[in-house]
PDB file of C-alpha atoms in Angstrom:
ATOM      1  CA  MET A   1       0.000   0.000   0.000  1.00 57.00           C
ATOM      2  CA  ILE A   2       2.790   2.406   0.909  1.00 63.00           C
ATOM      3  CA  GLN A   3       4.639   1.570  -2.322  1.00 66.00           C
ATOM      4  CA  ARG A   4       1.509   2.354  -4.354  1.00 67.00           C
ATOM      5  CA  GLN A   5       1.139   5.717  -2.617  1.00 67.00           C
ATOM      6  CA  LYS A   6       4.747   6.562  -3.450  1.00 72.00           C
ATOM      7  CA  LYS A   7       4.296   5.651  -7.127  1.00 75.00           C
ATOM      8  CA  PHE A   8       0.946   7.422  -7.561  1.00 76.00           C
ATOM      9  CA  PRO A   9       2.390  10.995  -7.877  1.00 78.00           C
ATOM     10  CA  TYR A  10       4.758   9.809 -10.590  1.00 80.00           C
ATOM     11  CA  LEU A  11       1.847   8.239 -12.483  1.00 83.00           C
ATOM     12  CA  LEU A  12       0.095  11.608 -12.447  1.00 84.00           C
ATOM     13  CA  LEU A  13       3.175  13.187 -14.036  1.00 86.00           C
ATOM     14  CA  ILE A  14       3.184  10.790 -17.003  1.00 88.00           C
ATOM     15  CA  PRO A  15       0.722  12.796 -19.217  1.00 88.00           C
ATOM     16  CA  SER A  16       2.689  16.049 -18.792  1.00 88.00           C
ATOM     17  CA  MET A  17       5.967  14.199 -19.354  1.00 90.00           C
ATOM     18  CA  ILE A  18       4.636  12.744 -22.621  1.00 92.00           C
ATOM     19  CA  ILE A  19       3.558  16.214 -23.764  1.00 92.00           C
ATOM     20  CA  MET A  20       6.937  17.724 -22.810  1.00 90.00           C
ATOM     21  CA  ILE A  21       8.878  14.987 -24.570  1.00 91.00           C
ATOM     22  CA  GLY A  22       6.723  15.111 -27.714  1.00 90.00           C
ATOM     23  CA  LEU A  23       6.405  18.905 -28.036  1.00 87.00           C
ATOM     24  CA  VAL A  24       9.704  20.125 -26.528  1.00 85.00           C
ATOM     25  CA  ILE A  25      12.445  17.512 -26.246  1.00 90.00           C
ATOM     26  CA  VAL A  26      11.903  15.782 -29.606  1.00 91.00           C
ATOM     27  CA  PRO A  27      11.783  19.061 -31.632  1.00 88.00           C
ATOM     28  CA  ILE A  28      14.924  20.335 -29.847  1.00 88.00           C
ATOM     29  CA  VAL A  29      16.846  17.154 -30.671  1.00 90.00           C
ATOM     30  CA  ALA A  30      15.502  17.037 -34.246  1.00 90.00           C
ATOM     31  CA  THR A  31      16.445  20.683 -34.801  1.00 89.00           C
ATOM     32  CA  PHE A  32      19.982  20.014 -33.563  1.00 91.00           C
ATOM     33  CA  PHE A  33      20.531  17.161 -36.018  1.00 91.00           C
ATOM     34  CA  LEU A  34      18.970  19.281 -38.771  1.00 89.00           C
ATOM     35  CA  SER A  35      21.456  22.069 -38.001  1.00 90.00           C
ATOM     36  CA  LEU A  36      24.286  19.675 -38.856  1.00 91.00           C
ATOM     37  CA  GLU A  37      22.944  19.037 -42.361  1.00 90.00           C
ATOM     38  CA  ARG A  38      22.756  20.891 -45.648  1.00 90.00           C
ATOM     39  CA  TYR A  39      19.033  20.895 -46.207  1.00 88.00           C
ATOM     40  CA  LYS A  40      17.187  23.275 -48.527  1.00 88.00           C
ATOM     41  CA  LEU A  41      13.599  22.613 -49.535  1.00 83.00           C
ATOM     42  CA  THR A  42      14.441  24.075 -52.943  1.00 82.00           C
ATOM     43  CA  GLU A  43      17.096  21.335 -53.354  1.00 82.00           C
ATOM     44  CA  PRO A  44      15.787  18.342 -51.346  1.00 79.00           C
ATOM     45  CA  GLN A  45      17.887  15.891 -53.351  1.00 81.00           C
ATOM     46  CA  ASN A  46      21.147  17.547 -52.162  1.00 83.00           C
ATOM     47  CA  LYS A  47      20.628  16.850 -48.466  1.00 84.00           C
ATOM     48  CA  SER A  48      23.936  15.939 -46.805  1.00 88.00           C
ATOM     49  CA  PHE A  49      25.777  15.984 -43.468  1.00 89.00           C
ATOM     50  CA  VAL A  50      28.028  19.065 -43.093  1.00 89.00           C
ATOM     51  CA  GLY A  51      28.812  19.083 -39.346  1.00 88.00           C
ATOM     52  CA  ILE A  52      29.351  22.557 -37.869  1.00 90.00           C
ATOM     53  CA  LYS A  53      29.670  24.199 -41.287  1.00 91.00           C
ATOM     54  CA  ASN A  54      26.238  25.821 -40.904  1.00 92.00           C
ATOM     55  CA  TYR A  55      27.275  27.377 -37.570  1.00 93.00           C
ATOM     56  CA  ILE A  56      30.497  28.732 -39.089  1.00 93.00           C
ATOM     57  CA  GLU A  57      28.569  30.175 -42.027  1.00 91.00           C
ATOM     58  CA  VAL A  58      26.119  31.891 -39.691  1.00 92.00           C
ATOM     59  CA  LEU A  59      28.817  33.400 -37.471  1.00 91.00           C
ATOM     60  CA  GLN A  60      30.726  34.688 -40.522  1.00 91.00           C
ATOM     61  CA  SER A  61      27.593  36.132 -42.114  1.00 91.00           C
ATOM     62  CA  GLU A  62      27.303  39.911 -42.343  1.00 91.00           C
ATOM     63  CA  GLY A  63      23.535  39.579 -41.942  1.00 90.00           C
ATOM     64  CA  PHE A  64      23.943  37.742 -38.641  1.00 92.00           C
ATOM     65  CA  ARG A  65      26.317  40.372 -37.229  1.00 92.00           C
ATOM     66  CA  TYR A  66      23.961  43.149 -38.367  1.00 93.00           C
ATOM     67  CA  SER A  67      20.998  41.401 -36.706  1.00 93.00           C
ATOM     68  CA  LEU A  68      23.026  40.745 -33.555  1.00 93.00           C
ATOM     69  CA  VAL A  69      23.925  44.437 -33.187  1.00 94.00           C
ATOM     70  CA  ASN A  70      20.261  45.392 -33.660  1.00 93.00           C
ATOM     71  CA  THR A  71      19.172  42.853 -31.052  1.00 93.00           C
ATOM     72  CA  LEU A  72      21.815  43.927 -28.516  1.00 93.00           C
ATOM     73  CA  PHE A  73      20.764  47.560 -28.974  1.00 94.00           C
ATOM     74  CA  VAL A  74      17.140  46.597 -28.305  1.00 93.00           C
ATOM     75  CA  VAL A  75      18.142  44.534 -25.248  1.00 93.00           C
ATOM     76  CA  ILE A  76      20.136  47.387 -23.670  1.00 94.00           C
ATOM     77  CA  VAL A  77      17.410  49.992 -24.249  1.00 94.00           C
ATOM     78  CA  VAL A  78      14.657  47.659 -23.038  1.00 94.00           C
ATOM     79  CA  ILE A  79      16.579  46.831 -19.847  1.00 93.00           C
ATOM     80  CA  ILE A  80      17.111  50.520 -19.026  1.00 93.00           C
ATOM     81  CA  ILE A  81      13.534  51.618 -19.764  1.00 93.00           C
ATOM     82  CA  SER A  82      11.791  48.573 -18.285  1.00 92.00           C
ATOM     83  CA  LEU A  83      13.696  48.499 -14.992  1.00 92.00           C
ATOM     84  CA  ILE A  84      13.183  52.189 -14.253  1.00 92.00           C
ATOM     85  CA  CYS A  85       9.531  52.270 -15.300  1.00 92.00           C
ATOM     86  CA  SER A  86       8.653  48.938 -13.660  1.00 91.00           C
ATOM     87  CA  ILE A  87       9.939  50.067 -10.275  1.00 91.00           C
ATOM     88  CA  ALA A  88       8.183  53.434 -10.678  1.00 90.00           C
ATOM     89  CA  VAL A  89       4.847  51.773 -11.536  1.00 88.00           C
ATOM     90  CA  ALA A  90       5.245  49.312  -8.666  1.00 88.00           C
ATOM     91  CA  LEU A  91       5.887  52.160  -6.205  1.00 88.00           C
ATOM     92  CA  ILE A  92       2.751  53.944  -7.428  1.00 85.00           C
ATOM     93  CA  LEU A  93       0.598  50.802  -7.187  1.00 83.00           C
ATOM     94  CA  ASN A  94       2.016  50.084  -3.721  1.00 83.00           C
ATOM     95  CA  LYS A  95       0.294  53.167  -2.331  1.00 79.00           C
ATOM     96  CA  LYS A  96      -2.764  52.380  -0.240  1.00 72.00           C
ATOM     97  CA  VAL A  97      -5.577  53.984  -2.234  1.00 66.00           C
ATOM     98  CA  ARG A  98      -9.137  52.924  -3.029  1.00 67.00           C
ATOM     99  CA  LEU A  99      -8.501  52.676  -6.765  1.00 65.00           C
ATOM    100  CA  ASN A 100      -5.498  50.407  -6.306  1.00 67.00           C
ATOM    101  CA  GLY A 101      -7.229  47.364  -7.837  1.00 68.00           C
ATOM    102  CA  VAL A 102      -8.524  49.361 -10.793  1.00 71.00           C
ATOM    103  CA  LEU A 103      -5.125  50.941 -11.444  1.00 69.00           C
ATOM    104  CA  THR A 104      -3.456  47.515 -11.325  1.00 71.00           C
ATOM    105  CA  ALA A 105      -5.958  46.134 -13.857  1.00 72.00           C
ATOM    106  CA  ILE A 106      -5.392  49.107 -16.179  1.00 73.00           C
ATOM    107  CA  ALA A 107      -1.614  48.860 -15.843  1.00 71.00           C
ATOM    108  CA  ILE A 108      -1.572  45.203 -16.866  1.00 76.00           C
ATOM    109  CA  LEU A 109      -3.562  45.734 -20.112  1.00 76.00           C
ATOM    110  CA  PRO A 110      -0.509  46.234 -22.411  1.00 78.00           C
ATOM    111  CA  TRP A 111       0.934  42.916 -21.209  1.00 76.00           C
ATOM    112  CA  ALA A 112      -2.387  41.144 -21.882  1.00 77.00           C
ATOM    113  CA  LEU A 113      -2.530  42.302 -25.518  1.00 79.00           C
ATOM    114  CA  PRO A 114      -0.879  40.106 -28.196  1.00 81.00           C
ATOM    115  CA  PRO A 115       2.531  41.449 -29.363  1.00 82.00           C
ATOM    116  CA  ILE A 116       1.322  41.881 -32.952  1.00 83.00           C
ATOM    117  CA  VAL A 117      -1.564  44.064 -31.720  1.00 83.00           C
ATOM    118  CA  ASN A 118       0.861  46.213 -29.735  1.00 83.00           C
ATOM    119  CA  GLY A 119       3.014  46.546 -32.864  1.00 84.00           C
ATOM    120  CA  ILE A 120       0.071  47.628 -35.023  1.00 85.00           C
ATOM    121  CA  VAL A 121      -1.059  50.203 -32.444  1.00 85.00           C
ATOM    122  CA  TRP A 122       2.415  51.726 -32.273  1.00 86.00           C
ATOM    123  CA  ARG A 123       2.706  51.627 -36.066  1.00 85.00           C
ATOM    124  CA  PHE A 124      -0.171  54.118 -36.277  1.00 85.00           C
ATOM    125  CA  ILE A 125       1.602  56.286 -33.706  1.00 87.00           C
ATOM    126  CA  PHE A 126       4.928  56.347 -35.576  1.00 86.00           C
ATOM    127  CA  TYR A 127       3.558  56.142 -39.117  1.00 81.00           C
ATOM    128  CA  PRO A 128       6.116  57.888 -41.406  1.00 77.00           C
ATOM    129  CA  GLY A 129       3.514  60.187 -42.956  1.00 74.00           C
ATOM    130  CA  PHE A 130       0.925  61.729 -40.685  1.00 75.00           C
ATOM    131  CA  GLY A 131       0.854  59.312 -37.793  1.00 81.00           C
ATOM    132  CA  PHE A 132      -0.221  60.368 -34.315  1.00 84.00           C
ATOM    133  CA  MET A 133       3.283  61.395 -33.236  1.00 87.00           C
ATOM    134  CA  ASN A 134       3.849  63.575 -36.296  1.00 86.00           C
ATOM    135  CA  LYS A 135       0.417  65.161 -35.860  1.00 85.00           C
ATOM    136  CA  MET A 136       1.239  66.028 -32.259  1.00 86.00           C
ATOM    137  CA  LEU A 137       4.598  67.531 -33.246  1.00 85.00           C
ATOM    138  CA  PHE A 138       2.904  69.527 -36.024  1.00 84.00           C
ATOM    139  CA  TYR A 139       0.244  70.745 -33.606  1.00 81.00           C
ATOM    140  CA  PHE A 140       2.820  72.140 -31.172  1.00 83.00           C
ATOM    141  CA  GLY A 141       4.894  73.611 -34.004  1.00 81.00           C
ATOM    142  CA  ILE A 142       7.965  71.483 -33.299  1.00 82.00           C
ATOM    143  CA  ILE A 143       8.366  70.202 -36.876  1.00 80.00           C
ATOM    144  CA  ASP A 144       7.548  71.527 -40.346  1.00 80.00           C
ATOM    145  CA  GLU A 145       7.528  68.232 -42.233  1.00 81.00           C
ATOM    146  CA  PRO A 146       6.796  64.618 -41.227  1.00 82.00           C
ATOM    147  CA  ILE A 147       9.566  62.587 -39.619  1.00 82.00           C
ATOM    148  CA  THR A 148      10.162  59.210 -41.235  1.00 82.00           C
ATOM    149  CA  TYR A 149      10.801  57.189 -38.103  1.00 81.00           C
ATOM    150  CA  THR A 150      11.175  53.769 -39.689  1.00 80.00           C
ATOM    151  CA  ILE A 151      13.910  54.477 -42.282  1.00 82.00           C
ATOM    152  CA  ASN A 152      16.651  55.202 -39.738  1.00 83.00           C
ATOM    153  CA  ARG A 153      18.159  52.009 -38.349  1.00 85.00           C
ATOM    154  CA  PHE A 154      18.700  52.926 -34.722  1.00 88.00           C
ATOM    155  CA  MET A 155      15.608  55.117 -34.500  1.00 89.00           C
ATOM    156  CA  LEU A 156      13.581  52.112 -35.651  1.00 89.00           C
ATOM    157  CA  MET A 157      15.361  49.905 -33.118  1.00 92.00           C
ATOM    158  CA  PHE A 158      14.657  52.448 -30.361  1.00 93.00           C
ATOM    159  CA  ILE A 159      10.946  52.460 -31.246  1.00 91.00           C
ATOM    160  CA  ILE A 160      10.903  48.645 -31.212  1.00 92.00           C
ATOM    161  CA  ALA A 161      12.608  48.694 -27.800  1.00 93.00           C
ATOM    162  CA  LEU A 162       9.993  51.192 -26.605  1.00 92.00           C
ATOM    163  CA  ILE A 163       7.172  48.905 -27.751  1.00 91.00           C
ATOM    164  CA  VAL A 164       8.724  45.839 -26.106  1.00 91.00           C
ATOM    165  CA  SER A 165       9.217  47.813 -22.885  1.00 92.00           C
ATOM    166  CA  TRP A 166       5.622  49.006 -22.956  1.00 90.00           C
ATOM    167  CA  ARG A 167       4.480  45.393 -23.313  1.00 89.00           C
ATOM    168  CA  ILE A 168       6.575  43.846 -20.522  1.00 90.00           C
ATOM    169  CA  ILE A 169       6.595  46.688 -17.962  1.00 90.00           C
ATOM    170  CA  PRO A 170       3.191  45.672 -16.468  1.00 88.00           C
ATOM    171  CA  PHE A 171       4.338  42.094 -15.785  1.00 88.00           C
ATOM    172  CA  CYS A 172       7.628  43.288 -14.284  1.00 90.00           C
ATOM    173  CA  ALA A 173       5.827  45.903 -12.199  1.00 90.00           C
ATOM    174  CA  ILE A 174       3.490  43.251 -10.758  1.00 88.00           C
ATOM    175  CA  ILE A 175       6.518  41.140  -9.757  1.00 89.00           C
ATOM    176  CA  PHE A 176       8.146  44.136  -8.042  1.00 91.00           C
ATOM    177  CA  LEU A 177       4.833  45.035  -6.412  1.00 88.00           C
ATOM    178  CA  SER A 178       4.359  41.563  -4.927  1.00 87.00           C
ATOM    179  CA  ASN A 179       7.919  41.705  -3.565  1.00 88.00           C
ATOM    180  CA  MET A 180       7.373  45.185  -2.084  1.00 89.00           C
ATOM    181  CA  GLN A 181       4.206  44.085  -0.330  1.00 87.00           C
ATOM    182  CA  SER A 182       6.083  41.198   1.297  1.00 87.00           C
ATOM    183  CA  ILE A 183       8.613  43.541   2.953  1.00 86.00           C
ATOM    184  CA  PRO A 184       7.811  43.880   6.688  1.00 87.00           C
ATOM    185  CA  GLU A 185       6.477  47.302   7.627  1.00 86.00           C
ATOM    186  CA  ASN A 186       8.550  47.202  10.823  1.00 89.00           C
ATOM    187  CA  LEU A 187      11.698  47.818   8.779  1.00 86.00           C
ATOM    188  CA  TYR A 188      10.340  51.151   7.533  1.00 85.00           C
ATOM    189  CA  ILE A 189       9.086  52.116  10.975  1.00 84.00           C
ATOM    190  CA  SER A 190      12.538  51.447  12.451  1.00 86.00           C
ATOM    191  CA  ALA A 191      14.177  53.410   9.635  1.00 85.00           C
ATOM    192  CA  ARG A 192      11.927  56.428  10.269  1.00 86.00           C
ATOM    193  CA  MET A 193      12.718  56.263  13.981  1.00 84.00           C
ATOM    194  CA  ASP A 194      16.413  56.365  13.083  1.00 81.00           C
ATOM    195  CA  GLY A 195      15.813  59.518  11.027  1.00 83.00           C
ATOM    196  CA  ALA A 196      15.797  58.011   7.516  1.00 83.00           C
ATOM    197  CA  ASN A 197      13.686  59.772   4.875  1.00 85.00           C
ATOM    198  CA  LYS A 198      11.734  58.043   2.079  1.00 83.00           C
ATOM    199  CA  VAL A 199      14.619  58.187  -0.405  1.00 85.00           C
ATOM    200  CA  GLN A 200      17.063  56.662   2.072  1.00 87.00           C
ATOM    201  CA  ALA A 201      14.530  53.979   3.015  1.00 86.00           C
ATOM    202  CA  PHE A 202      14.092  53.096  -0.643  1.00 86.00           C
ATOM    203  CA  PHE A 203      17.816  52.687  -1.343  1.00 86.00           C
ATOM    204  CA  LYS A 204      18.696  51.051   1.994  1.00 86.00           C
ATOM    205  CA  ILE A 205      15.656  48.791   2.485  1.00 87.00           C
ATOM    206  CA  THR A 206      13.392  48.457  -0.561  1.00 87.00           C
ATOM    207  CA  LEU A 207      15.999  48.167  -3.304  1.00 87.00           C
ATOM    208  CA  PRO A 208      18.216  45.535  -1.603  1.00 87.00           C
ATOM    209  CA  LEU A 209      15.168  43.409  -0.758  1.00 87.00           C
ATOM    210  CA  LEU A 210      13.993  43.566  -4.381  1.00 87.00           C
ATOM    211  CA  ILE A 211      17.041  41.598  -5.577  1.00 83.00           C
ATOM    212  CA  PRO A 212      15.100  38.295  -5.945  1.00 81.00           C
ATOM    213  CA  SER A 213      12.574  40.116  -8.131  1.00 85.00           C
ATOM    214  CA  PHE A 214      15.389  41.732 -10.124  1.00 85.00           C
ATOM    215  CA  ILE A 215      16.626  38.270 -11.115  1.00 82.00           C
ATOM    216  CA  VAL A 216      13.203  37.220 -12.429  1.00 84.00           C
ATOM    217  CA  VAL A 217      12.554  40.577 -14.097  1.00 88.00           C
ATOM    218  CA  MET A 218      15.968  40.777 -15.763  1.00 87.00           C
ATOM    219  CA  THR A 219      15.568  37.251 -17.126  1.00 85.00           C
ATOM    220  CA  ASN A 220      12.133  38.076 -18.506  1.00 86.00           C
ATOM    221  CA  ILE A 221      13.267  41.401 -19.976  1.00 89.00           C
ATOM    222  CA  THR A 222      16.374  39.963 -21.640  1.00 89.00           C
ATOM    223  CA  ILE A 223      14.652  36.954 -23.180  1.00 87.00           C
ATOM    224  CA  SER A 224      11.687  39.071 -24.361  1.00 87.00           C
ATOM    225  CA  ALA A 225      14.052  41.583 -25.993  1.00 89.00           C
ATOM    226  CA  ILE A 226      16.142  38.881 -27.686  1.00 90.00           C
ATOM    227  CA  ASN A 227      13.031  37.145 -29.025  1.00 87.00           C
ATOM    228  CA  VAL A 228      11.352  40.270 -30.387  1.00 89.00           C
ATOM    229  CA  PHE A 229       9.588  39.456 -33.655  1.00 90.00           C
ATOM    230  CA  ASP A 230       5.956  40.552 -33.971  1.00 88.00           C
ATOM    231  CA  GLU A 231       6.674  44.210 -33.237  1.00 87.00           C
ATOM    232  CA  VAL A 232       9.391  44.315 -35.905  1.00 89.00           C
ATOM    233  CA  ILE A 233       7.089  42.765 -38.518  1.00 89.00           C
ATOM    234  CA  ALA A 234       4.278  45.182 -37.633  1.00 86.00           C
ATOM    235  CA  LEU A 235       6.569  48.221 -37.987  1.00 85.00           C
ATOM    236  CA  SER A 236       8.918  47.438 -40.864  1.00 83.00           C
ATOM    237  CA  GLY A 237       7.999  44.000 -42.219  1.00 82.00           C
ATOM    238  CA  TYR A 238      10.912  41.801 -43.279  1.00 82.00           C
ATOM    239  CA  SER A 239      13.147  44.654 -44.403  1.00 80.00           C
ATOM    240  CA  ASP A 240      16.880  44.431 -43.758  1.00 80.00           C
ATOM    241  CA  ILE A 241      17.021  47.687 -41.783  1.00 85.00           C
ATOM    242  CA  GLY A 242      14.930  46.355 -38.896  1.00 83.00           C
ATOM    243  CA  GLN A 243      16.240  42.813 -38.936  1.00 89.00           C
ATOM    244  CA  THR A 244      16.712  41.251 -35.507  1.00 91.00           C
ATOM    245  CA  LEU A 245      17.956  37.731 -34.780  1.00 91.00           C
ATOM    246  CA  LEU A 246      14.491  36.170 -34.944  1.00 92.00           C
ATOM    247  CA  VAL A 247      13.621  37.983 -38.180  1.00 92.00           C
ATOM    248  CA  TYR A 248      16.977  36.921 -39.644  1.00 92.00           C
ATOM    249  CA  ASN A 249      16.192  33.348 -38.606  1.00 92.00           C
ATOM    250  CA  TYR A 250      12.680  33.482 -40.089  1.00 91.00           C
ATOM    251  CA  VAL A 251      13.883  34.889 -43.404  1.00 91.00           C
ATOM    252  CA  ASN A 252      16.573  32.231 -43.837  1.00 90.00           C
ATOM    253  CA  THR A 253      14.331  29.366 -42.744  1.00 89.00           C
ATOM    254  CA  PHE A 254      10.957  30.149 -44.305  1.00 88.00           C
ATOM    255  CA  LYS A 255      11.740  32.652 -47.056  1.00 85.00           C
ATOM    256  CA  PHE A 256      14.912  31.076 -48.445  1.00 85.00           C
ATOM    257  CA  LEU A 257      13.754  27.609 -47.216  1.00 88.00           C
ATOM    258  CA  ASN A 258      17.225  26.813 -45.858  1.00 90.00           C
ATOM    259  CA  PHE A 259      16.213  24.600 -42.938  1.00 90.00           C
ATOM    260  CA  GLY A 260      19.762  23.476 -42.137  1.00 91.00           C
ATOM    261  CA  LEU A 261      21.081  27.021 -41.786  1.00 91.00           C
ATOM    262  CA  GLY A 262      17.894  28.149 -40.049  1.00 90.00           C
ATOM    263  CA  SER A 263      18.218  25.382 -37.458  1.00 91.00           C
ATOM    264  CA  ALA A 264      21.796  26.492 -36.734  1.00 93.00           C
ATOM    265  CA  ILE A 265      20.587  30.072 -36.241  1.00 92.00           C
ATOM    266  CA  THR A 266      17.876  28.787 -33.894  1.00 91.00           C
ATOM    267  CA  TYR A 267      20.453  27.024 -31.719  1.00 91.00           C
ATOM    268  CA  ILE A 268      22.709  30.088 -31.632  1.00 92.00           C
ATOM    269  CA  ILE A 269      19.776  32.250 -30.473  1.00 90.00           C
ATOM    270  CA  MET A 270      18.853  29.617 -27.888  1.00 88.00           C
ATOM    271  CA  LEU A 271      22.449  29.579 -26.655  1.00 88.00           C
ATOM    272  CA  ILE A 272      22.518  33.381 -26.317  1.00 86.00           C
ATOM    273  CA  SER A 273      19.225  33.344 -24.377  1.00 84.00           C
ATOM    274  CA  GLY A 274      20.456  30.479 -22.202  1.00 83.00           C
ATOM    275  CA  ILE A 275      23.695  32.262 -21.303  1.00 83.00           C
ATOM    276  CA  ALA A 276      21.793  35.431 -20.386  1.00 76.00           C
ATOM    277  CA  GLY A 277      19.355  33.459 -18.243  1.00 75.00           C
ATOM    278  CA  TYR A 278      22.132  31.493 -16.530  1.00 77.00           C
ATOM    279  CA  PHE A 279      23.985  34.551 -15.244  1.00 71.00           C
ATOM    280  CA  TYR A 280      20.779  35.907 -13.737  1.00 69.00           C
ATOM    281  CA  VAL A 281      19.405  32.673 -12.281  1.00 68.00           C
ATOM    282  CA  LYS A 282      22.696  31.564 -10.676  1.00 69.00           C
ATOM    283  CA  ASN A 283      22.493  34.594  -8.345  1.00 61.00           C
ATOM    284  CA  ILE A 284      19.194  33.439  -6.791  1.00 57.00           C
ATOM    285  CA  TYR A 285      20.906  31.624  -3.936  1.00 53.00           C
ATOM    286  CA  LYS A 286      23.265  34.431  -2.987  1.00 56.00           C
ATOM    287  CA  PRO A 287      22.591  35.806   0.509  1.00 52.00           C
ATOM    288  CA  ILE A 288      20.465  38.920   0.605  1.00 49.00           C
ATOM    289  CA  GLY A 289      20.491  41.450   3.389  1.00 46.00           C
ATOM    290  CA  VAL A 290      19.624  45.015   4.147  1.00 42.00           C
ATOM    291  CA  ARG A 291      22.456  47.419   3.454  1.00 42.00           C
ATOM    292  CA  ARG A 292      23.657  49.550   6.292  1.00 41.00           C
TER     293      ARG A 292
END
């Protein structure tokens, strides 16, 4: 009887394990073996094993380096904007007001919308002709002719980073908010008795105790920024100027039908995301204390 009770939880895990193996593990392994082959759907008869040649070709490609720079630019901007704004939103929502629940629901709306919808909304704002932003600038007399936002490489990347930040800030703010609400009030009372003001309490108490949330938020921000796709397509389509790593991967895999090269690109992107996640997650078990 005791043996059956011990085995029963593992039996309940079997359906989820089958799903994970069939939908995650098998495709990952199949993609890896595909990345070691020369396989184009336009030339199916020329399929052959090439080893790491696809990876070397990707790393030496000018298009890959261009896409990598674009992606890194987006990641850096998204991290800066999202961290600052997420903490600010969390501090606002942490105030004890009657409309707290309503404000939280409103704040989380951008995160609930699909990425492609967010991209389309922002496309109308930054439309090169007479989009909302240009109309506002015209109205206040700041410009005399429309600004073409999407033809400048880094301006386009900055707009994409802004859209990604706008989408993930609500989720990050909720994480910070839940962490803030778990901080004992006695710490702030003791700090006020010692003469600390609100700014000092924030930097000496709140910020150090938010480190566990920082790890989760930074992981989410970095991976979301690396895997940006829908917003780029909504703003600039598949043009070279706005090409990020995922767009570069999509073009090579599904436009040029080079599944071998595309699989290698997929693994390189996965490796980059994994390295970024590792450096954040490994700090979870470091001791955390209040700074003095």
